[in-house]
XYZ file of C-alpha atoms in Angstrom:
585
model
C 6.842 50.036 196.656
C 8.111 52.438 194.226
C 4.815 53.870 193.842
C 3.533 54.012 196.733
C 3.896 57.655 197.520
C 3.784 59.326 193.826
C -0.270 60.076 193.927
C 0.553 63.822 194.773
C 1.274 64.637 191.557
C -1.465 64.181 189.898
C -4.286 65.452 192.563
C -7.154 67.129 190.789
C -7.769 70.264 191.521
C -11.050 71.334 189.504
C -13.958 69.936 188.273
C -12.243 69.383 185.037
C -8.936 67.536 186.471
C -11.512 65.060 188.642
C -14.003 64.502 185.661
C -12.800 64.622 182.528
C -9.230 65.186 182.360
C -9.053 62.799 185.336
C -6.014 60.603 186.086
C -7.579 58.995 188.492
C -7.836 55.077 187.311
C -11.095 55.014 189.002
C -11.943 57.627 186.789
C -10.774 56.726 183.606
C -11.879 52.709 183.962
C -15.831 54.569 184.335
C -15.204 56.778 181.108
C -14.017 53.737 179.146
C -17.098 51.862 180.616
C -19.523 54.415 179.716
C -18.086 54.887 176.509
C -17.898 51.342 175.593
C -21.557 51.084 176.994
C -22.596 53.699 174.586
C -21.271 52.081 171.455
C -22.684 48.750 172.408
C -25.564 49.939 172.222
C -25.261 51.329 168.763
C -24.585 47.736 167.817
C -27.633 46.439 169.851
C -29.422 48.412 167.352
C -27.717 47.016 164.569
C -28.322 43.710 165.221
C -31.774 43.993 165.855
C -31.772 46.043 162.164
C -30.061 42.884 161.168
C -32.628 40.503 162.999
C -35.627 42.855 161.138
C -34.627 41.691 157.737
C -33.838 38.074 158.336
C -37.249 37.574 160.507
C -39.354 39.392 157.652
C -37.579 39.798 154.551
C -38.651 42.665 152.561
C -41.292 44.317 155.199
C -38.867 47.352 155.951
C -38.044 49.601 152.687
C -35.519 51.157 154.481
C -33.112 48.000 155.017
C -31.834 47.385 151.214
C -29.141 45.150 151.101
C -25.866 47.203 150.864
C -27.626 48.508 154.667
C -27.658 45.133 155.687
C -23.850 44.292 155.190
C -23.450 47.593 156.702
C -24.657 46.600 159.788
C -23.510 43.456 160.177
C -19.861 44.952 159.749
C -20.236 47.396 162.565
C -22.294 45.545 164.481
C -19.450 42.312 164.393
C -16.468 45.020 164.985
C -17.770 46.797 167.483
C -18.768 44.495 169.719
C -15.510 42.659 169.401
C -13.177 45.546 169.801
C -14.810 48.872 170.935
C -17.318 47.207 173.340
C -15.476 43.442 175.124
C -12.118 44.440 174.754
C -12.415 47.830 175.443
C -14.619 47.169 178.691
C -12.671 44.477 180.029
C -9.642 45.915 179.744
C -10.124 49.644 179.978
C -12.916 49.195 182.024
C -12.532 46.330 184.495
C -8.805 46.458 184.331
C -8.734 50.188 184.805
C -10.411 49.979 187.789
C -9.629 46.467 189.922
C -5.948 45.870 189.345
C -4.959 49.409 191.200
C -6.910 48.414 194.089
C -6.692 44.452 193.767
C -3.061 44.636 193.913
C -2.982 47.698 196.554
C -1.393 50.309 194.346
C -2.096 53.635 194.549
C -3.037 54.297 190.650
C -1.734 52.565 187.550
C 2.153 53.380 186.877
C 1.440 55.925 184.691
C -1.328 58.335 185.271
C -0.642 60.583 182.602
C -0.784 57.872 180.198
C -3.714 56.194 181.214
C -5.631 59.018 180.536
C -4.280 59.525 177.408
C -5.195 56.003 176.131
C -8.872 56.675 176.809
C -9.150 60.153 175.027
C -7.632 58.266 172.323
C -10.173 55.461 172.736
C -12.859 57.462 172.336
C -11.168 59.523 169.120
C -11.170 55.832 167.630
C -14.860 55.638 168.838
C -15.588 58.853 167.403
C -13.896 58.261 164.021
C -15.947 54.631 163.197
C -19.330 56.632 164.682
C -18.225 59.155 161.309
C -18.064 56.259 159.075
C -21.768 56.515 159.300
C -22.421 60.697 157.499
C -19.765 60.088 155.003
C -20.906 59.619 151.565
C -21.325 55.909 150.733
C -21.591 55.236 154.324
C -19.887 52.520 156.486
C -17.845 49.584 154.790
C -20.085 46.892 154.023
C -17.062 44.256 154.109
C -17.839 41.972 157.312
C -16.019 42.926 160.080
C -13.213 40.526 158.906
C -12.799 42.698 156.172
C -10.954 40.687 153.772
C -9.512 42.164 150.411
C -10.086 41.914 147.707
C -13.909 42.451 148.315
C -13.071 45.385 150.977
C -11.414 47.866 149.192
C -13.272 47.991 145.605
C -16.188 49.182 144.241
C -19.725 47.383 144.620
C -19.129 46.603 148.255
C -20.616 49.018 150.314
C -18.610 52.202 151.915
C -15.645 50.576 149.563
C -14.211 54.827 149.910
C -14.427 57.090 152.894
C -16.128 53.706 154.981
C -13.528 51.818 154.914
C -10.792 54.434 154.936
C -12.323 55.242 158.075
C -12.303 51.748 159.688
C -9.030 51.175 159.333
C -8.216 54.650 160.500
C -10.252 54.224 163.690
C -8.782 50.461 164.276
C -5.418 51.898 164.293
C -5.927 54.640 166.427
C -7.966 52.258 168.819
C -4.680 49.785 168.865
C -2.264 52.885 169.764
C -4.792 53.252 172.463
C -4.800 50.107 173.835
C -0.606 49.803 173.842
C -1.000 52.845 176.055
C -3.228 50.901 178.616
C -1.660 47.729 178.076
C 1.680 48.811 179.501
C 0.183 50.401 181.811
C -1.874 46.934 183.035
C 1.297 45.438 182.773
C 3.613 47.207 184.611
C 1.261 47.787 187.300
C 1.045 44.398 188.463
C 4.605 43.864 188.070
C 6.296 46.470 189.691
C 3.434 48.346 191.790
C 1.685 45.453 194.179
C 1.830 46.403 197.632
C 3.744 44.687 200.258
C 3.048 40.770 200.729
C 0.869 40.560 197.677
C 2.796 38.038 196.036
C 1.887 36.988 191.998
C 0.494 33.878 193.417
C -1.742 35.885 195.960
C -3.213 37.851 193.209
C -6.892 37.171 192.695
C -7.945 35.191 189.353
C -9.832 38.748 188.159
C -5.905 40.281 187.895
C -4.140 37.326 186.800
C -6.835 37.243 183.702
C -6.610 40.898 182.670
C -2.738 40.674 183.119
C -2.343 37.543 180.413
C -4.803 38.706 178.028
C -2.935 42.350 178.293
C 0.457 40.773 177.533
C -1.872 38.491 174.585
C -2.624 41.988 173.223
C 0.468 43.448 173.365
C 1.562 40.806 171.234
C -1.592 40.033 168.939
C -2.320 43.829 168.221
C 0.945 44.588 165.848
C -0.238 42.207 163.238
C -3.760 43.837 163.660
C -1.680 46.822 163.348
C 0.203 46.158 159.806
C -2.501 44.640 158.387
C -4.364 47.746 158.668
C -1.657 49.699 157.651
C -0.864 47.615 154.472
C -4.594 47.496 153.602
C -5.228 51.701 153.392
C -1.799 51.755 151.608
C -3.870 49.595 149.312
C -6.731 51.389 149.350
C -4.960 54.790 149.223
C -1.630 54.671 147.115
C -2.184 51.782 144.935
C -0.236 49.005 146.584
C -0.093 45.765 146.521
C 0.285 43.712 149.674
C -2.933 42.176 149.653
C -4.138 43.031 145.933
C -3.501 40.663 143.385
C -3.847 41.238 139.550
C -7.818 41.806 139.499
C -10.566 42.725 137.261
C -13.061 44.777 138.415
C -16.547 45.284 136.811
C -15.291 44.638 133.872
C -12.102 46.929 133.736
C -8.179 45.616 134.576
C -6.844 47.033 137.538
C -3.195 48.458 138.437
C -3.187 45.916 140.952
C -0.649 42.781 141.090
C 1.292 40.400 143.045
C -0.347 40.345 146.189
C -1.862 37.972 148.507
C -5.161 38.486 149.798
C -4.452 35.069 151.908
C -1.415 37.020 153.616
C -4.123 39.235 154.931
C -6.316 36.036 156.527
C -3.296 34.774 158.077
C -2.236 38.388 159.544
C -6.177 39.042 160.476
C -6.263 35.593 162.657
C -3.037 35.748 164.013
C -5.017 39.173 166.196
C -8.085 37.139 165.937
C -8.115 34.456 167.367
C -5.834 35.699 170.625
C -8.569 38.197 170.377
C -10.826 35.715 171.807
C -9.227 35.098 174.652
C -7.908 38.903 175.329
C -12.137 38.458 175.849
C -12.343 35.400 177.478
C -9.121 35.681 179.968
C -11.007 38.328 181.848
C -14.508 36.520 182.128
C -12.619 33.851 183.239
C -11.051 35.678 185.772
C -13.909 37.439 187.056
C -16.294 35.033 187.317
C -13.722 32.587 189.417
C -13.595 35.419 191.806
C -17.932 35.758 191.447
C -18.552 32.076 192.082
C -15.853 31.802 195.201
C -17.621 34.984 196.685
C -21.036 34.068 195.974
C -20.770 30.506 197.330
C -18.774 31.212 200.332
C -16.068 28.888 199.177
C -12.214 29.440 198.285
C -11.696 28.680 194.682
C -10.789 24.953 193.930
C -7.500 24.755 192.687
C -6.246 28.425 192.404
C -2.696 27.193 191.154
C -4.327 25.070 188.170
C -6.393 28.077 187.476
C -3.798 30.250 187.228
C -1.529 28.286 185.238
C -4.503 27.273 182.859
C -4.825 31.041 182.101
C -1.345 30.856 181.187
C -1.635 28.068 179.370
C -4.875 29.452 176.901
C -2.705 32.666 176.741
C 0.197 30.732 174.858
C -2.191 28.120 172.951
C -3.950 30.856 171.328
C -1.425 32.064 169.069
C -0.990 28.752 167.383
C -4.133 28.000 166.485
C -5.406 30.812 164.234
C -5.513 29.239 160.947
C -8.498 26.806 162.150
C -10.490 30.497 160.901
C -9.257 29.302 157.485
C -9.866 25.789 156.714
C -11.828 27.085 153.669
C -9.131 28.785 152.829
C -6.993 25.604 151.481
C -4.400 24.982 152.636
C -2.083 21.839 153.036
C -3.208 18.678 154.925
C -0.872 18.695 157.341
C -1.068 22.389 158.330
C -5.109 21.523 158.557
C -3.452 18.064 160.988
C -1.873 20.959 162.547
C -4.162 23.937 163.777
C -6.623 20.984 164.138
C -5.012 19.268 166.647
C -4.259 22.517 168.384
C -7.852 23.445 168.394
C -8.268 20.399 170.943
C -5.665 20.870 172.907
C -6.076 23.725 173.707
C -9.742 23.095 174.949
C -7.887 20.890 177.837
C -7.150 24.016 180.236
C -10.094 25.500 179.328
C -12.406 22.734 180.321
C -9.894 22.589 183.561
C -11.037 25.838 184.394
C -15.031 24.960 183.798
C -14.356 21.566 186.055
C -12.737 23.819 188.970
C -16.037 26.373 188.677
C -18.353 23.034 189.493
C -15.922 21.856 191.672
C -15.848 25.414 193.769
C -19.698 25.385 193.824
C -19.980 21.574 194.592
C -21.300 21.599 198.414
C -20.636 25.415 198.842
C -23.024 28.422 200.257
C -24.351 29.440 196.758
C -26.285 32.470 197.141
C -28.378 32.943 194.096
C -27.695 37.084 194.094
C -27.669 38.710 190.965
C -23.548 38.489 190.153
C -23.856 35.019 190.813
C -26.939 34.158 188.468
C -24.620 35.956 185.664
C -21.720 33.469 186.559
C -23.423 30.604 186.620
C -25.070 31.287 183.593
C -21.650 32.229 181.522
C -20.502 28.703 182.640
C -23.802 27.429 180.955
C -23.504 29.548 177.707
C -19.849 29.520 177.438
C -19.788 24.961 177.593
C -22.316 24.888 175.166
C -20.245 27.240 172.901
C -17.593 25.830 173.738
C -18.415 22.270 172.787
C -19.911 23.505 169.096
C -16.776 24.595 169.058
C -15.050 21.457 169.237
C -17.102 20.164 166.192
C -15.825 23.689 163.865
C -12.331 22.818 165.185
C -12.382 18.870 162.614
C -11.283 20.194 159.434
C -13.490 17.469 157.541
C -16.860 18.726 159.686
C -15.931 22.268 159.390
C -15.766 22.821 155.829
C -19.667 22.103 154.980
C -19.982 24.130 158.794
C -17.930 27.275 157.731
C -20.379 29.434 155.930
C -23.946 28.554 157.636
C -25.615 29.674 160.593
C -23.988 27.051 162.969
C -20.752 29.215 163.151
C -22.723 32.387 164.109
C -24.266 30.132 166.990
C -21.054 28.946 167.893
C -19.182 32.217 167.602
C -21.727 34.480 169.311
C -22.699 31.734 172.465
C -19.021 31.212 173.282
C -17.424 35.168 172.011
C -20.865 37.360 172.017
C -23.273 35.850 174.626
C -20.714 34.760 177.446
C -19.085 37.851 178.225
C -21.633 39.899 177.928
C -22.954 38.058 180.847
C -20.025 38.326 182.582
C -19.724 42.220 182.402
C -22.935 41.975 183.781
C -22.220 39.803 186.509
C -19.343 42.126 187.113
C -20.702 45.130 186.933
C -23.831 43.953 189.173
C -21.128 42.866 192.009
C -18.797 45.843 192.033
C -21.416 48.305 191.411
C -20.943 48.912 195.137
C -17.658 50.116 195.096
C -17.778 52.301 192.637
C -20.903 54.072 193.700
C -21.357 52.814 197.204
C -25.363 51.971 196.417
C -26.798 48.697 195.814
C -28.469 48.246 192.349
C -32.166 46.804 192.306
C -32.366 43.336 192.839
C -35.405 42.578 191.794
C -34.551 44.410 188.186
C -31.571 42.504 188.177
C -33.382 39.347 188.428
C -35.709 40.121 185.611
C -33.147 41.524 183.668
C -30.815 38.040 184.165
C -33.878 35.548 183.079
C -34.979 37.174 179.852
C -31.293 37.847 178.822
C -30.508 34.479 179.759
C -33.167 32.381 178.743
C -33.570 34.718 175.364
C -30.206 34.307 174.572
C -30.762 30.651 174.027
C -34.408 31.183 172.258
C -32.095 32.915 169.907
C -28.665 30.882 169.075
C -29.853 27.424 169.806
C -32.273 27.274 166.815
C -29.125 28.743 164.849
C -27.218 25.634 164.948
C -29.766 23.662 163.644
C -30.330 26.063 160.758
C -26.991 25.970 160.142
C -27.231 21.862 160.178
C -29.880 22.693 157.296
C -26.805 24.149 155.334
C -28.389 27.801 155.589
C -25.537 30.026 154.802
C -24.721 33.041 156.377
C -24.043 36.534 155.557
C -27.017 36.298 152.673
C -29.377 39.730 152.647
C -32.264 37.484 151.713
C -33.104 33.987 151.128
C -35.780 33.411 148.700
C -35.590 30.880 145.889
C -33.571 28.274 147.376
C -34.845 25.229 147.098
C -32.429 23.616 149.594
C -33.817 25.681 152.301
C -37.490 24.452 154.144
C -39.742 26.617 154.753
C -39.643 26.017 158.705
C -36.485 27.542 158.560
C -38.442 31.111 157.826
C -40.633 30.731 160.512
C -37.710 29.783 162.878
C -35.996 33.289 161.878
C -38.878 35.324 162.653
C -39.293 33.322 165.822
C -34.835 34.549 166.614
C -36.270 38.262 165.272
C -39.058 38.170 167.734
C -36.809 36.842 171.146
C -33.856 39.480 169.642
C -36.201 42.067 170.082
C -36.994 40.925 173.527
C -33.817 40.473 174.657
C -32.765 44.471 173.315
C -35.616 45.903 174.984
C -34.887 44.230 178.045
C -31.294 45.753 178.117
C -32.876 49.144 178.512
C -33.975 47.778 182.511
C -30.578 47.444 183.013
C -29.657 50.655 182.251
C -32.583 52.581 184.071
C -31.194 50.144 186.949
C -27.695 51.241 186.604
C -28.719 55.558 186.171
C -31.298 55.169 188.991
C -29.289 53.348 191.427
C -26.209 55.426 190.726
C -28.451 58.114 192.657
C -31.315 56.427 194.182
C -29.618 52.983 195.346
C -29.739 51.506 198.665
C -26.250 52.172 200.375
C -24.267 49.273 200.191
C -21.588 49.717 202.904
C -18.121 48.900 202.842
C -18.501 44.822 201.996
C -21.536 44.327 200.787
C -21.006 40.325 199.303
C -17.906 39.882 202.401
C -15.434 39.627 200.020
C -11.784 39.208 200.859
C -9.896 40.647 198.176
C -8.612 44.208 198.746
C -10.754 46.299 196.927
C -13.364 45.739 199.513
C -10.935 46.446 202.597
C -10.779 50.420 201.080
C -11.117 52.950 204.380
C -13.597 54.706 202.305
C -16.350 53.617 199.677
C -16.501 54.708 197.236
C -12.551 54.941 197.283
C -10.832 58.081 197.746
C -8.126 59.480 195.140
C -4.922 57.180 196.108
C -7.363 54.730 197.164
C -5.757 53.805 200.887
C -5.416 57.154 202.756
C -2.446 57.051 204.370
C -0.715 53.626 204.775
C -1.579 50.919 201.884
C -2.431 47.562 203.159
C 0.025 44.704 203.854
C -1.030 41.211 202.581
C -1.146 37.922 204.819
C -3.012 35.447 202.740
C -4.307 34.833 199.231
C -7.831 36.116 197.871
C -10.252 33.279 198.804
C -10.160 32.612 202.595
C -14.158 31.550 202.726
C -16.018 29.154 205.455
C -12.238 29.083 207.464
C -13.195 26.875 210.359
C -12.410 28.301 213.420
C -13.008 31.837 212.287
C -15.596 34.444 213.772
C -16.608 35.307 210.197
C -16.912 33.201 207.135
C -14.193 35.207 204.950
C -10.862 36.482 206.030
C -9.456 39.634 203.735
C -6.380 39.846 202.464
C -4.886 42.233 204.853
C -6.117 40.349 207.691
C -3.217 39.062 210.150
C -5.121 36.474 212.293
C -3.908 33.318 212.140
C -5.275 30.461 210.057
C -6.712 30.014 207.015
C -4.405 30.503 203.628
C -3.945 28.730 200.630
C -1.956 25.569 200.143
C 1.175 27.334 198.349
C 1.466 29.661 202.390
C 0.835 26.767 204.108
C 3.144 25.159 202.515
C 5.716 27.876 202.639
C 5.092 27.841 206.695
C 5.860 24.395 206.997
C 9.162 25.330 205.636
C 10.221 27.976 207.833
C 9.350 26.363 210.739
C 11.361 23.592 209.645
């Protein structure tokens, strides 16, 4: 390959070079998951905040209701953007496709490390949001105009000035990485690793780049029209407008045109998240159950599939909205269709653990459980996506039960999973086991104390996004005590987050050693001559590939996996049988 011999260039040479100014993707995917880490948890804390008031309203003097929309603004835009799609795509993708595909480093070194120095200046510009007089926008992290931009929402100046600032510089950021991803896997896999070798972990994080690629402009404009609104006085989004009892300058514009250019990122945005879970935990469950994949060529082509659906169903965000029956007929019928590959993809995760090996280690607890959070989100979802049941739906608490099982809940155990199985690699210790167990059960089973009571608040028409609740008669009195019950299992579930990170500093330095192949995986970033790997990650030679990425329980074989680079006959997927068959004929 082109690449093959271009790591000289950028060898570090100092403490600073290797560390910080790396250009090592190795490197650079640990800096964007620290980083990312490190914000979560900022909106861990905000949540909980959040959780504080709606549990027991009034008790804390401190949380006053412009606060509250505060936090439930960062805390919704962080964890959407700065912590899943920066971690699975900086992070993950930073670090497996290089060594999944058996390239040396990404493309472009120099520009990979750009796009995380400008990830964290994005990072670093919404963290200032917070000492800037007025404080953070108190919009919702859809930040719609006309409410975003004037006065009486919270942070309506420097806040969300700031936002929009950091969003921008966050999606330069990510078009930096995203060619990177991109180009990588097209041009720089080593020799025999065909596209339909690739492991499912790649092929996600390679669709749901090219998804961003594409979704992030009208992000990008948005943005851009929005602080010219803000700033000079235009009117994209601002129509003529009263505020607080004076006319403004503003006229002609379309708030609307702003929901349909905010969806058209958002809802791809939910796959750009999903894509990569779904990737990763295929490649958990086949590992973890000693079993190749069931139907690798349907998975791969349902990943395609969700990639394309997603940008035609955006406007199912809006029924609300109004808009014309047909166009409702429309997204509506997209909605459902395009749950068809996804549920392919949940039958061929049963399917792969149906009569397998499962081995109930930590990664594979966090897979199996995503498949259990993400179908139950994913079938509330089916009820939001009928434009007659969604419109009572859209503003209670059964959306934020839908939206954070299936967007919030799901990958988050998935980066867990994922960081609990390649922890090994990139450190070359074992984490704890036992912590990992405890820390999978309380997430897990508090994850559902919390959002399960949700939908049925939200069947009691309790709407969402209210600072307090007293005096409405339409709302029971159970429905207070089931809040503080989701305050007290919130609080729980935070606190337990802190074992996983005492697990992940004290095994970093006080692990077990793992070895080379731990789990006996077959995909190349196990088959490294050294663990953790080395800069240019394959010494001298890079591999050559012989089979696809789940060769598990081959009869015949001495071992129950073959890796990729393996040349001993047998084994192989249908599409290299297949292809045999034909040259021998």
């Amino acid at each position: 390959m082109a690449y093959s011999s271009a790591e000289q260039h950028h060898e570090p040479h100092s403490f600073w070079t290797r560390y910080v100014w790396s250009q090592d993707h190795k490197v650079i995917a640990v800096q964007y998951t620290l980083t990312a880490i490190a914000v979560g948890l900022v909106a861990l804390v905000l949540s909980n905040l959040m959780r504080l008031q709606l549990g027991f309203p009034g008790r804390f003097a401190f949380i006053d209701a412009n606060h509250y929309y505060q936090y439930v603004t960062l805390h919704g835009m962080i964890m959407v953007v700065y912590l899943l799609t920066a971690l699975f795509l900086g992070g993950f993708g930073n670090y497996l496709i290089p060594l999944m595909v058996g390239a040396r480093d990404m493309v472009f070194p120099l520009l990979n490390m750009l796009s995380y120095w400008v990830y964290l200046l994005a990072v670093l510009v919404l963290m200032a949001s917070f000492f800037v007089p007025g404080g953070p926008t108190g919009a919702g992290w859809t930040l719609y105009p006309p409410q975003s931009i004037l006065p009486g929402t919270p942070g309506s100046d420097w806040g969300i000035i700031l936002m929009l600032v950091s969003l921008l510089i966050f999606i330069v950021a990510a078009t930096m990485g995203g060619l990177n991803y991109v180009i990588t896997v097209l041009q720089a896999r080593t020799r025999g690793m065909t596209l339909m070798r690739m492991p499912l972990t790649v092929w996600g994080i390679f669709v749901a780049t090219i998804m961003a690629l594409l979704a992030f402009p009208s992000l990008f404009v948005s943005g851009v029209m929005l602080l010219f609104d803000k700033t000079l006085g235009t009117s994209f989004f601002m129509p003529a407008i009263v505020s607080m009892g004076q006319a403004l300058s503003y006229k002609g514009g379309s708030p609307i045109l702003f929901q349909h250019l905010f969806w058209f990122f958002g809802h791809p945005e939910v796959y750009i998240v999903a894509l990569p879970a779904f990737g990763i935990v295929s490649d958990l469950i086949s590992t973890h159950s000693r079993k190749k994949i069931f139907g690798y060529h349907m998975m791969v082509w349902a990943i395609v599939a969700i990639g394309a659906l997603s940008f035609v169903v955006w406007a199912h965000h809006m029924f609300v909205s109004g808009m014309n029956p047909y166009f409702g007929f429309f997204f509506a019928t997209t909605t459902l269709i395009i749950a068809v590959p996804t549920a392919i993809k949940v039958y061929n995760w049963v399917l792969t653990l149906w009569n397998s090996s499962i081995h109930l280690s930590v990664p594979m607890l966090f897979a199996i459980g995503f498949i259990s959070t993400f179908l139950i989100g994913g079938l509330t979802g089916l009820f939001l996506g009928n434009v007659s049941v969604d419109i009572p739906l859209s503003n209670t608490y059964f959306v934020v039960a839908h939206f954070h099982m299936v967007m919030g809940v799901s990958p988050i155990l998935v980066i867990f999973g994922g960081i609990y199985h390649w922890f090994p690699k990139v450190t070359g210790r074992l984490m704890n086991d036992t912590l990992g167990k405890l820390h999978f059960w309380v997430t897990f089973l508090g994850t559902y104390a919390i959002y399960f009571p949700m939908h049925y608040l939200g069947i009691l028409g309790m709407p969402r996004r209210y600072y307090a609740y007293d005096n409405y008669a339409f709302i029971p009195a159970s429905a207070q005590q089931l809040n503080a019950f989701i305050t007290v299992a919130a609080l729980i579930v935070g606190v337990t987050q802190l074992v996983f990170l005492y697990n992940l500093v004290h095994s970093t330095f006080r692990g077990r050693p793992a070895g080379s192949n731990p789990w006996r995986a077959t995909t190349l970033e196990w088959q490294t001559p050294d663990t953790p790997p080395g800069h240019g990650n394959w010494g001298a030679e890079q591999p050559e590939v012989h089979r696809w990425a789940y060769d598990y329980s081959v009869p015949g074989m001495a071992q129950d996996f073959v890796p990729q680079n393996s040349a001993v006959a047998g084994g192989g997927d249908d599409h290299d049988q297949k292809a045999a068959g034909r040259k021998k004929t």
